[in-house]
Amino acid sequence: MKKILSIIVALFVAGFVMAAECVIVPRPALFEAQKGKFTLSSKSVVYVADRSLVRPATMFCTNVADEKGVQLLVVNGEPQTKNALHLLIDKSLGEEEYTLEISKGGVVVKGGSEKGVFYALQSLRQVVFHSKQKGKKVVVDAMTVKDKPHFAYRGGMLDVCRYMFSVEEVKKFIDILALHKINRFHWHLTEDQGWRIEIKKYPELTKIGSVRAGTQVGRYSKREAPVFDGKPYGGFFTQDEVRDIVRYASERYIEVIPEIDMPGHMVAALASYPELGCTKGPYEVRKMWGISQDILCAGRESTFEFVEGVLSEIVELFPSKYIHIGGDEAPKHRWKECPDCQKRIAEEGLKDEHELQGYFMKRVEKFLAKHGRSIIGWDEILDGGVSKTATVMAWRGAKRGIMAAKLGNKVIMSPTTYCYLDYCQTSDREANNEPLAMSVKAKLPIRKVYSFDPYDKLNEEERKVIIGVQGNLWTEYIPNFKHAQHMLLPRLAAIAETGWSYENKDFDDFTRRMHLLRKLYEKCGYNYAPYFFNGIE
Ligand code: ACM
Ligand code: ZN
C-alpha cells in the first residue's frame, strides 16, 4: 500500500515537474503546457513557407546559435525532414498575432504577417533559451501559445541629444526593444543641448548646433549656479547612418518615429541660425539642463520655411506614419515681447501666446499631412487648441492623456509617474548606490511601472482612443550606453507587459519570469539594474 502510494506521489510530482511553465515576457494571451518534448539540434531545419520569412528565421537562428550554441538551417519550402520548425503566414490571424505549437514531432509557427511570425520567434527564442541543454541538443517542452498584443502602439524613446550614442549602441537599443515586442522607436534627435541629425539644407545645424562648449556637472537646480566641465561635447548622425538605423529597425518590425522638437528645445538650432529666434541672438548651444526661454519665433515666415526645409528631409529619411513635433516646455516670455509674434497673434485673431503655439503646431501638422504623415505632440499641444487629428503623448501625468481622450484625440500614455525611466529605481537612491537620476523626489521602482493602467478613469468610449504606452529615456544624467541600459532594464519589460499583455498582468508571475529573462539579458551582455532582482524597491 505504502509502495503504491509513493508511486502515485512520484507520478504526481513527475507530472507536476514536467508541466512547462510559461517563461515568455511579455506574458502571452494563452499558454498551455502539452505532453512531450521536442529536441532541437543542428539537424533541425527551419522551413519557411514564404520568402519574406527567411530574414526573421535567419535572425532567430543567429539568436539560437549565440544563446545555445546550436546552428540551425533555414530552407524556403515545405518541411521535408523530421524535427522541423515550420513557419508560415496565416491571414486569418491579426497582423501582430501568432500561434506557436511545440510538440514532439516539431514546431509550427503561424503569424498573421511577417511581424506576427517575428513575435512568435521572439517568444520561441526565450523558450529555447530557458530549455535544457543536453550536449549539442536542446530539449524543449511541448506547449501551445496563442498570442496577440493589447495595444497597437508600444514605444521606447531614446534621447540622443543630452548625450550621444553610437550607431552600434542605438542598434543595441533597438535589439532590446525587439526582444520585448516593442514596435515603435521614438528617436529624440534635436535639443537645446545638441542637434543630432544631418540636414543637408542647413549644414550649420550640425557644424555649430551639434557641439556644446561644455556640460553641466551634477544635478540641475534653478537655485544654484551651474558648474560646467569645460569640455566640448558633440556628435551627430549622418543621413546614411540614419538610413542604416531605420533599415535595421524595420528588419525588426520597429517603426522609427523621429522627433524634431519645436518651438521649444531649439537652442542648438538658434545657435546655428540666430535669425530663427525672436531676439535674433546671439545664442550658444546650451550647456546646462532645464528649460530655455529662447524658442523659435512664431511670427516670422522664415521660421516656417526653416521648419518645412528640415521636415522635408526628415520625411525622406523616415517612412514612419508619425512624425513627432514635440511641443513641450515652450515658455511664452519671448513671444510676449516679440513684435513679429504679437503681429501674428493680432493678424490671426489669436487669444494669446498659447493659441499662437496652437497655430504653430497646426500649421506644421498641415505641412506634414501633405506628405501623408500624422503628428504626435507632447501634451502641451492641448493648451493652445489642438486639431482632432493630432496624437497626444501624455507625459505630465495620465490626467493629460485623459483630457485628450475626452476630446477624442488619439493618445499615447507616457506619464512621468509610471513611464519615465530616467527616474531612480529604489526608494533610497543613495543607500542603494543608484547613480544620479532625474528627479530627487520621484521614485519609479519596477512594481510601480508595472502597476500602470492606461485606461484608469476612462469610460468604454474614451478607452478606444488610447493607442498605447511608451517608456522614455531622457539622458541628462545618462552619459553612456552602459548607464542607459541600467535605467532601461528591467523596467522596460514592465512597460512592454502593460503594452502587450494588458488584460493578463500579474506582478508575481512577472517577477518569476523576469528572474529567467535576466539570464537572457546576461547572455546578451545587457547591463540591467540589479535592485529588483535583489528584492530592493
Ligand atoms: C518632456 O519630458 N519634456 C516631454
Ligand atoms: Zn517672435
Coordinates of C-alpha atoms and ligand atoms in Angstrom, one line a residue:
M1 CA 0.0 0.0 0.0
K2 CA 2.8 2.3 1.0
K3 CA 4.6 1.5 -2.2
I4 CA 1.6 2.2 -4.3
L5 CA 1.1 5.5 -2.5
S6 CA 4.7 6.5 -3.1
I7 CA 4.4 5.6 -6.8
I8 CA 1.3 7.8 -7.0
V9 CA 3.1 10.6 -5.3
A10 CA 6.1 10.1 -7.6
L11 CA 3.9 10.2 -10.7
F12 CA 2.1 13.3 -9.4
V13 CA 5.4 15.0 -8.7
A14 CA 6.8 14.0 -12.1
G15 CA 3.6 15.3 -13.8
F16 CA 3.9 18.5 -11.8
V17 CA 7.5 19.0 -12.6
M18 CA 7.1 18.1 -16.2
A19 CA 4.3 20.6 -16.8
A20 CA 6.1 23.5 -18.5
E21 CA 5.6 26.9 -17.0
C22 CA 5.4 30.0 -19.2
V23 CA 8.8 31.7 -19.5
I24 CA 7.7 34.4 -22.0
V25 CA 7.9 38.1 -21.4
P26 CA 5.7 39.9 -22.2
R27 CA 3.2 37.4 -20.9
P28 CA 1.3 35.7 -23.8
A29 CA -2.5 35.8 -24.0
L30 CA -2.7 32.0 -23.8
F31 CA -0.2 29.4 -22.7
E32 CA -0.8 25.7 -22.3
A33 CA 1.7 23.1 -21.4
Q34 CA 1.4 20.0 -23.5
K35 CA 2.8 16.5 -23.1
G36 CA 6.1 15.6 -24.7
K37 CA 9.3 17.2 -25.7
F38 CA 10.9 18.5 -28.9
T39 CA 14.6 18.0 -29.4
L40 CA 16.3 20.8 -31.2
S41 CA 19.7 20.0 -32.8
S42 CA 21.9 21.0 -35.7
K43 CA 19.8 18.5 -37.7
S44 CA 16.7 20.6 -37.1
V45 CA 15.7 22.7 -40.1
V46 CA 13.6 25.9 -40.1
Y47 CA 11.3 25.6 -43.2
V48 CA 9.7 28.9 -44.2
A49 CA 6.6 28.9 -46.4
D50 CA 7.2 32.4 -47.7
R51 CA 10.5 34.0 -48.8
S52 CA 9.6 37.1 -46.7
L53 CA 10.2 34.9 -43.6
V54 CA 13.8 34.0 -44.5
R55 CA 15.1 37.1 -42.7
P56 CA 13.3 36.7 -39.4
A57 CA 14.0 33.0 -39.5
T58 CA 17.7 33.6 -40.1
M59 CA 17.7 36.2 -37.2
F60 CA 16.1 33.6 -35.0
C61 CA 18.8 31.1 -36.0
T62 CA 21.5 33.6 -35.1
N63 CA 20.0 34.1 -31.7
V64 CA 19.8 30.3 -31.1
A65 CA 23.4 29.8 -32.2
D66 CA 24.6 32.7 -30.0
E67 CA 22.5 31.7 -27.0
K68 CA 22.5 27.9 -27.1
G69 CA 25.3 27.0 -29.5
V70 CA 23.0 25.2 -31.9
Q71 CA 23.3 26.1 -35.5
L72 CA 20.0 25.7 -37.5
L73 CA 19.5 25.8 -41.2
V74 CA 16.8 27.9 -42.9
V75 CA 15.1 26.4 -46.0
N76 CA 12.4 28.0 -48.1
G77 CA 9.7 25.4 -48.7
E78 CA 7.6 22.7 -47.1
P79 CA 9.0 20.6 -44.3
Q80 CA 11.0 17.6 -45.8
T81 CA 12.6 16.3 -42.6
K82 CA 11.8 15.3 -39.1
N83 CA 12.5 17.6 -36.2
A84 CA 11.5 20.6 -38.3
L85 CA 10.3 24.0 -37.5
H86 CA 7.7 25.3 -39.9
L87 CA 7.0 29.0 -40.2
L88 CA 4.0 30.3 -42.1
I89 CA 1.7 33.2 -42.5
D90 CA -1.9 32.7 -41.7
K91 CA -4.1 35.5 -42.9
S92 CA -6.9 34.6 -40.5
L93 CA -4.7 36.0 -37.7
G94 CA -4.3 39.7 -36.9
E95 CA -1.1 41.4 -38.2
E96 CA 0.8 41.1 -34.9
E97 CA -0.9 37.9 -33.8
Y98 CA 0.7 34.5 -33.7
T99 CA 0.4 30.9 -32.6
L100 CA 3.2 28.7 -31.5
E101 CA 2.8 24.9 -31.3
I102 CA 5.6 22.9 -29.9
S103 CA 5.2 19.1 -29.9
K104 CA 7.3 16.0 -30.0
G105 CA 7.1 15.9 -33.8
G106 CA 8.1 19.5 -34.5
V107 CA 7.4 23.2 -34.1
V108 CA 4.7 25.1 -36.0
V109 CA 4.7 28.9 -36.0
K110 CA 1.9 30.8 -37.6
G111 CA 1.7 34.6 -37.8
G112 CA -0.8 37.0 -39.2
S113 CA 2.1 38.6 -41.1
E114 CA 5.9 38.6 -41.1
K115 CA 5.6 40.7 -38.0
G116 CA 3.4 38.1 -36.2
V117 CA 6.0 35.4 -37.1
F118 CA 8.8 37.6 -35.8
Y119 CA 7.0 38.0 -32.4
A120 CA 6.4 34.2 -32.3
L121 CA 10.1 33.8 -32.9
Q122 CA 10.9 36.2 -30.0
S123 CA 8.8 34.0 -27.8
L124 CA 10.3 30.8 -29.1
R125 CA 13.8 32.3 -28.6
Q126 CA 13.0 32.8 -24.9
V127 CA 11.5 29.3 -24.6
V128 CA 14.6 27.7 -26.3
F129 CA 17.0 29.8 -24.2
H130 CA 15.4 28.5 -20.9
S131 CA 15.3 24.9 -22.1
K132 CA 17.6 22.1 -21.0
Q133 CA 20.8 21.8 -22.9
K134 CA 22.0 18.2 -23.5
G135 CA 25.3 18.3 -25.2
K136 CA 24.7 19.8 -28.6
K137 CA 20.9 19.4 -28.2
V138 CA 18.2 21.4 -26.6
V139 CA 15.2 19.7 -25.1
V140 CA 12.1 21.9 -25.4
D141 CA 8.8 21.2 -23.6
A142 CA 5.8 20.9 -25.7
M143 CA 3.4 23.8 -25.4
T144 CA 0.7 25.8 -27.2
V145 CA 0.9 29.6 -27.2
K146 CA -1.7 31.8 -28.8
D147 CA -0.9 35.4 -28.5
K148 CA -1.5 39.0 -29.7
P149 CA -0.9 42.4 -28.3
H150 CA -3.4 44.5 -26.5
F151 CA -2.1 47.9 -27.6
A152 CA -1.2 48.7 -31.2
Y153 CA 1.4 51.3 -30.1
R154 CA 4.2 50.0 -27.8
G155 CA 7.1 52.5 -27.7
G156 CA 10.5 53.2 -26.3
M157 CA 12.1 56.6 -26.5
L158 CA 15.8 57.5 -26.5
D159 CA 17.2 61.0 -26.2
V160 CA 20.5 61.1 -28.0
C161 CA 20.9 64.9 -27.5
R162 CA 21.8 65.3 -23.9
Y163 CA 24.3 62.5 -24.5
M164 CA 25.1 61.0 -27.8
F165 CA 25.2 57.3 -28.6
S166 CA 26.9 55.4 -31.4
V167 CA 25.1 53.7 -34.3
E168 CA 26.0 50.4 -32.8
E169 CA 24.5 51.4 -29.4
V170 CA 21.3 52.7 -31.0
K171 CA 21.1 49.3 -32.8
K172 CA 21.5 47.6 -29.4
F173 CA 18.7 49.8 -28.0
I174 CA 16.6 48.6 -31.0
D175 CA 17.5 44.9 -30.2
I176 CA 16.3 45.4 -26.7
L177 CA 13.0 46.9 -27.9
A178 CA 12.6 43.9 -30.3
L179 CA 13.2 41.4 -27.6
H180 CA 10.3 42.9 -25.7
K181 CA 8.0 43.1 -28.7
I182 CA 8.0 46.9 -28.7
N183 CA 7.1 48.2 -32.1
R184 CA 8.0 51.9 -32.1
F185 CA 11.4 53.6 -31.5
H186 CA 10.8 57.2 -30.7
W187 CA 14.1 58.9 -31.5
H188 CA 14.5 62.3 -29.8
L189 CA 17.0 63.9 -32.2
T190 CA 17.1 67.6 -31.5
E191 CA 17.5 69.6 -28.3
D192 CA 18.8 72.7 -26.7
Q193 CA 22.0 70.8 -25.8
G194 CA 22.7 69.4 -29.3
W195 CA 21.3 68.9 -32.8
R196 CA 22.0 65.3 -33.8
I197 CA 20.8 64.7 -37.3
E198 CA 22.4 65.9 -40.6
I199 CA 20.1 68.2 -42.6
K200 CA 21.7 68.9 -46.0
K201 CA 19.9 72.2 -46.5
Y202 CA 21.0 73.6 -43.1
P203 CA 24.7 72.5 -42.6
E204 CA 25.2 74.8 -39.7
L205 CA 22.8 72.7 -37.6
T206 CA 25.5 70.0 -37.3
K207 CA 28.5 72.2 -37.8
I208 CA 27.5 74.5 -34.9
G209 CA 24.4 73.0 -33.4
S210 CA 25.8 69.5 -32.7
V211 CA 28.6 70.7 -30.3
R212 CA 28.2 72.3 -26.9
A213 CA 31.2 74.0 -25.3
G214 CA 30.8 72.1 -22.0
T215 CA 28.3 70.1 -19.9
Q216 CA 26.7 70.8 -16.6
V217 CA 28.3 68.8 -13.8
G218 CA 26.0 67.3 -11.2
R219 CA 22.3 68.0 -10.8
Y220 CA 20.5 70.9 -12.4
S221 CA 18.9 73.3 -9.9
K222 CA 17.0 76.5 -10.5
R223 CA 18.5 77.9 -7.3
E224 CA 22.2 77.1 -7.7
A225 CA 24.7 78.4 -10.2
P226 CA 25.6 75.7 -12.6
V227 CA 29.2 74.2 -12.8
F228 CA 30.4 73.1 -16.2
D229 CA 33.2 70.7 -17.2
G230 CA 34.6 72.9 -19.9
K231 CA 34.9 70.0 -22.3
P232 CA 33.3 70.4 -25.8
Y233 CA 30.8 67.6 -26.3
G234 CA 29.1 66.7 -29.6
G235 CA 28.3 64.4 -32.4
F236 CA 25.5 63.7 -34.9
F237 CA 24.1 61.0 -37.1
T238 CA 24.8 61.4 -40.9
Q239 CA 21.8 60.7 -43.2
D240 CA 23.5 57.5 -44.3
E241 CA 23.7 56.4 -40.6
V242 CA 20.0 57.4 -40.1
R243 CA 19.0 55.3 -43.1
D244 CA 21.0 52.4 -41.8
I245 CA 19.3 52.6 -38.4
V246 CA 15.8 52.9 -39.9
R247 CA 16.5 49.8 -42.0
Y248 CA 17.9 47.9 -39.0
A249 CA 14.8 48.8 -37.0
S250 CA 12.4 47.8 -39.9
E251 CA 14.1 44.4 -40.1
R252 CA 12.9 44.0 -36.5
Y253 CA 9.4 45.3 -37.3
I254 CA 10.1 48.5 -35.4
E255 CA 9.0 51.9 -36.8
V256 CA 11.3 54.7 -36.1
I257 CA 9.5 57.9 -35.2
P258 CA 11.8 60.9 -35.3
E259 CA 11.2 63.8 -33.0
I260 CA 12.1 67.3 -34.1
D261 CA 11.1 69.2 -31.0
M262 CA 9.6 72.6 -31.7
P263 CA 9.0 75.5 -31.0
G264 CA 10.9 75.0 -27.7
H265 CA 14.0 72.9 -27.1
M266 CA 15.5 74.6 -30.2
V267 CA 18.6 76.4 -28.8
A268 CA 21.0 74.3 -30.8
A269 CA 19.2 75.4 -34.0
L270 CA 19.1 79.0 -32.8
A271 CA 22.8 79.0 -32.2
S272 CA 23.2 77.7 -35.7
Y273 CA 20.8 80.2 -37.3
P274 CA 20.1 83.0 -34.8
E275 CA 17.6 84.7 -37.1
L276 CA 15.2 81.9 -36.1
G277 CA 14.8 83.3 -32.6
C278 CA 12.7 86.3 -31.5
T279 CA 15.7 88.3 -30.3
K280 CA 18.0 87.0 -33.1
G281 CA 20.6 86.1 -30.6
P282 CA 23.4 85.6 -30.1
Y283 CA 22.8 82.1 -28.7
E284 CA 25.0 79.2 -27.8
V285 CA 24.3 75.5 -27.7
R286 CA 23.0 75.0 -24.1
K287 CA 25.5 73.6 -21.6
M288 CA 23.1 73.2 -18.8
W289 CA 19.9 71.2 -18.3
G290 CA 16.5 72.7 -17.7
I291 CA 14.2 74.8 -19.9
S292 CA 15.4 77.6 -22.1
Q293 CA 13.4 80.9 -22.5
D294 CA 14.6 81.1 -26.1
I295 CA 12.4 79.3 -28.6
L296 CA 11.6 79.6 -32.3
C297 CA 10.0 82.8 -33.4
A298 CA 6.4 82.1 -34.4
G299 CA 5.9 85.5 -36.1
R300 CA 8.3 85.4 -39.0
E301 CA 7.7 83.3 -42.1
S302 CA 11.3 82.4 -42.3
T303 CA 10.9 80.2 -39.3
F304 CA 8.2 78.1 -41.1
E305 CA 10.5 78.0 -44.2
F306 CA 13.2 76.5 -41.9
V307 CA 10.9 74.0 -40.2
E308 CA 9.5 72.9 -43.6
G309 CA 13.0 72.6 -45.0
V310 CA 14.1 70.4 -42.1
L311 CA 10.9 68.3 -42.2
S312 CA 11.2 67.8 -46.0
E313 CA 14.4 65.9 -45.4
I314 CA 13.0 64.1 -42.3
V315 CA 10.1 62.7 -44.3
E316 CA 12.6 61.4 -46.9
L317 CA 14.6 59.7 -44.3
F318 CA 11.8 58.2 -42.1
P319 CA 9.0 56.3 -43.7
S320 CA 7.0 56.3 -40.4
K321 CA 3.3 57.1 -40.3
Y322 CA 4.0 59.5 -37.4
I323 CA 6.4 62.4 -37.1
H324 CA 6.8 63.7 -33.6
I325 CA 7.0 67.5 -33.5
G326 CA 7.5 68.0 -29.7
G327 CA 5.6 71.0 -28.4
D328 CA 6.7 70.6 -24.8
E329 CA 8.1 73.2 -22.5
A330 CA 8.0 76.2 -24.7
P331 CA 8.0 79.3 -22.4
K332 CA 6.0 82.2 -23.9
H333 CA 8.1 85.0 -22.5
R334 CA 9.9 85.8 -25.8
W335 CA 6.8 85.7 -27.8
K336 CA 5.1 88.2 -25.5
E337 CA 7.9 90.7 -26.2
C338 CA 8.4 90.0 -29.9
P339 CA 6.7 92.4 -32.3
D340 CA 6.6 89.7 -35.0
C341 CA 4.9 87.2 -32.7
Q342 CA 2.5 89.8 -31.5
K343 CA 1.7 90.8 -35.1
R344 CA 0.9 87.2 -35.9
I345 CA -1.4 86.9 -32.9
A346 CA -3.3 90.1 -34.0
E347 CA -3.5 89.1 -37.7
E348 CA -4.6 85.6 -37.0
G349 CA -7.1 86.7 -34.3
L350 CA -5.5 84.5 -31.6
K351 CA -6.3 84.9 -28.0
D352 CA -2.8 84.6 -26.6
E353 CA 0.6 83.0 -26.9
H354 CA -0.8 79.6 -26.1
E355 CA -3.1 79.9 -29.2
L356 CA 0.0 81.1 -31.1
Q357 CA 1.6 77.7 -30.3
G358 CA -1.6 76.1 -31.4
Y359 CA -1.4 78.0 -34.7
F360 CA 2.3 76.9 -35.0
M361 CA 1.6 73.2 -34.4
K362 CA -1.4 73.1 -36.7
R363 CA 0.5 74.8 -39.5
V364 CA 3.3 72.2 -39.2
E365 CA 0.7 69.4 -39.0
K366 CA -0.8 70.6 -42.3
F367 CA 2.6 70.6 -43.9
L368 CA 3.2 67.0 -42.8
A369 CA -0.3 66.0 -43.8
K370 CA 0.7 67.0 -47.4
H371 CA 3.4 64.4 -47.1
G372 CA 0.9 61.8 -45.9
R373 CA 2.2 61.9 -42.3
S374 CA 0.4 62.4 -38.9
I375 CA 1.8 64.2 -36.0
I376 CA 2.5 63.3 -32.4
G377 CA 3.0 66.1 -29.9
W378 CA 3.6 66.2 -26.2
D379 CA 0.5 67.0 -24.1
E380 CA 1.3 70.8 -24.1
I381 CA -0.3 70.8 -27.6
L382 CA -3.6 70.6 -25.8
D383 CA -3.1 74.1 -24.4
G384 CA -3.4 76.2 -27.5
G385 CA -6.3 74.4 -29.2
V386 CA -5.3 71.0 -30.7
S387 CA -6.5 69.7 -34.0
K388 CA -8.6 66.5 -33.9
T389 CA -6.1 64.6 -36.0
A390 CA -3.1 65.1 -33.7
T391 CA -2.0 62.2 -31.5
V392 CA -1.2 63.4 -27.9
M393 CA 1.7 61.9 -26.0
A394 CA 0.7 62.4 -22.4
W395 CA 3.7 63.0 -20.1
R396 CA 2.6 65.4 -17.4
G397 CA 0.6 62.7 -15.6
A398 CA -2.1 60.4 -17.0
K399 CA -4.6 63.2 -16.4
R400 CA -3.3 65.0 -19.5
G401 CA -4.0 61.8 -21.5
I402 CA -7.5 61.6 -20.0
M403 CA -8.1 65.2 -21.1
A404 CA -7.0 64.4 -24.6
A405 CA -9.1 61.2 -24.7
K406 CA -12.2 63.2 -23.6
L407 CA -11.6 65.5 -26.6
G408 CA -11.5 62.4 -28.8
N409 CA -7.8 62.7 -29.8
K410 CA -5.7 59.6 -30.1
V411 CA -3.4 59.2 -27.0
I412 CA -0.1 57.5 -26.2
M413 CA 0.3 57.3 -22.4
S414 CA 3.7 58.0 -21.2
P415 CA 3.3 59.8 -17.9
T416 CA 6.3 60.7 -15.7
T417 CA 4.6 58.9 -12.8
Y418 CA 4.9 55.4 -14.5
C419 CA 6.9 55.7 -17.7
Y420 CA 10.0 57.9 -17.1
L421 CA 12.9 55.6 -17.0
D422 CA 15.3 58.4 -16.2
Y423 CA 13.9 58.4 -12.6
C424 CA 15.6 56.4 -10.0
Q425 CA 14.5 52.8 -9.3
T426 CA 14.5 52.5 -5.5
S427 CA 13.1 54.4 -2.5
D428 CA 16.6 55.4 -1.3
R429 CA 18.9 56.2 -4.2
E430 CA 22.0 56.9 -2.1
A431 CA 21.7 53.9 0.3
N432 CA 21.2 51.6 -2.7
N433 CA 24.1 53.1 -4.7
E434 CA 22.0 54.2 -7.5
P435 CA 23.6 56.7 -9.9
L436 CA 22.4 60.3 -10.1
A437 CA 18.9 60.3 -11.7
M438 CA 16.5 62.9 -13.0
S439 CA 14.2 63.6 -10.1
V440 CA 15.2 64.0 -6.5
K441 CA 11.7 63.2 -5.2
A442 CA 10.2 60.8 -7.8
K443 CA 11.0 57.1 -7.5
L444 CA 10.0 54.7 -10.1
P445 CA 10.6 51.1 -8.9
I446 CA 9.5 48.4 -11.4
R447 CA 6.5 47.5 -9.3
K448 CA 5.1 51.0 -9.8
V449 CA 5.9 50.9 -13.6
Y450 CA 4.1 47.6 -13.8
S451 CA 1.0 48.9 -11.9
F452 CA 0.2 51.4 -14.7
D453 CA -3.3 51.2 -16.0
P454 CA -3.5 53.4 -19.2
Y455 CA -7.3 53.1 -19.0
D456 CA -7.8 54.3 -15.5
K457 CA -10.7 56.7 -15.1
L458 CA -11.8 56.3 -18.7
N459 CA -15.1 55.0 -19.9
E460 CA -15.5 52.5 -22.7
E461 CA -15.7 55.1 -25.5
E462 CA -12.7 57.1 -24.2
R463 CA -10.6 53.9 -23.9
K464 CA -10.8 53.4 -27.6
V465 CA -8.5 56.3 -28.3
I466 CA -5.7 55.1 -26.1
I467 CA -3.5 53.6 -28.7
G468 CA -0.6 52.6 -26.4
V469 CA 2.1 53.2 -23.9
Q470 CA 5.7 54.3 -24.1
G471 CA 8.8 54.3 -21.8
N472 CA 11.0 57.4 -22.1
L473 CA 14.7 57.6 -21.6
W474 CA 15.9 61.2 -21.2
T475 CA 19.6 61.3 -20.9
E476 CA 20.7 64.4 -18.9
Y477 CA 22.1 62.1 -16.2
I478 CA 23.0 59.2 -18.5
P479 CA 26.4 59.8 -20.0
N480 CA 27.0 56.5 -21.7
F481 CA 25.1 53.5 -23.0
K482 CA 26.0 51.1 -20.2
H483 CA 24.2 53.5 -17.9
A484 CA 21.3 53.8 -20.4
Q485 CA 20.8 50.0 -20.1
H486 CA 20.9 50.2 -16.3
M487 CA 18.0 52.6 -16.4
L488 CA 16.1 50.8 -19.2
L489 CA 16.3 47.2 -17.9
P490 CA 14.4 45.6 -16.4
R491 CA 11.8 48.4 -16.2
L492 CA 11.2 48.4 -20.0
A493 CA 9.9 44.8 -19.6
A494 CA 7.1 46.2 -17.3
I495 CA 6.1 48.7 -19.9
A496 CA 6.2 46.1 -22.6
E497 CA 3.9 43.9 -20.5
T498 CA 1.4 46.7 -20.0
G499 CA 1.5 47.3 -23.7
W500 CA 1.3 43.7 -24.9
S501 CA -0.5 41.9 -22.0
Y502 CA -2.8 44.5 -20.6
E503 CA -5.6 42.1 -19.6
N504 CA -3.3 39.5 -18.4
K505 CA -0.9 41.2 -16.0
D506 CA 0.2 39.6 -12.7
F507 CA 3.2 41.0 -10.9
D508 CA 4.1 37.8 -9.0
D509 CA 4.2 35.9 -12.2
F510 CA 6.0 38.7 -13.9
T511 CA 8.7 38.6 -11.2
R512 CA 9.1 34.8 -11.7
R513 CA 9.5 35.2 -15.4
M514 CA 11.9 38.2 -15.0
H515 CA 14.3 36.1 -12.9
L516 CA 14.6 34.0 -16.0
L517 CA 14.7 36.8 -18.6
R518 CA 17.5 38.3 -16.6
K519 CA 19.6 35.3 -17.6
L520 CA 19.0 36.2 -21.3
Y521 CA 19.9 39.8 -20.6
E522 CA 23.2 38.4 -19.2
K523 CA 23.8 36.2 -22.2
C524 CA 23.2 39.2 -24.5
G525 CA 25.6 41.3 -22.4
Y526 CA 22.9 43.8 -21.4
N527 CA 23.7 45.9 -18.3
Y528 CA 20.4 45.6 -16.4
A529 CA 19.9 47.2 -13.0
P530 CA 20.1 44.7 -10.1
Y531 CA 17.8 46.2 -7.5
F532 CA 14.5 44.4 -8.3
F533 CA 16.3 41.1 -8.7
N534 CA 17.8 41.6 -5.2
G535 CA 14.4 42.4 -3.7
I536 CA 15.2 46.2 -3.3
E537 CA 12.5 48.6 -4.2
Ligands
ACM1 C1 9.3 66.0 -21.6 O1 9.6 65.2 -20.8 N1 9.7 67.3 -21.6 C2 8.3 65.7 -22.7
ZN2 ZN 9.0 86.1 -32.3

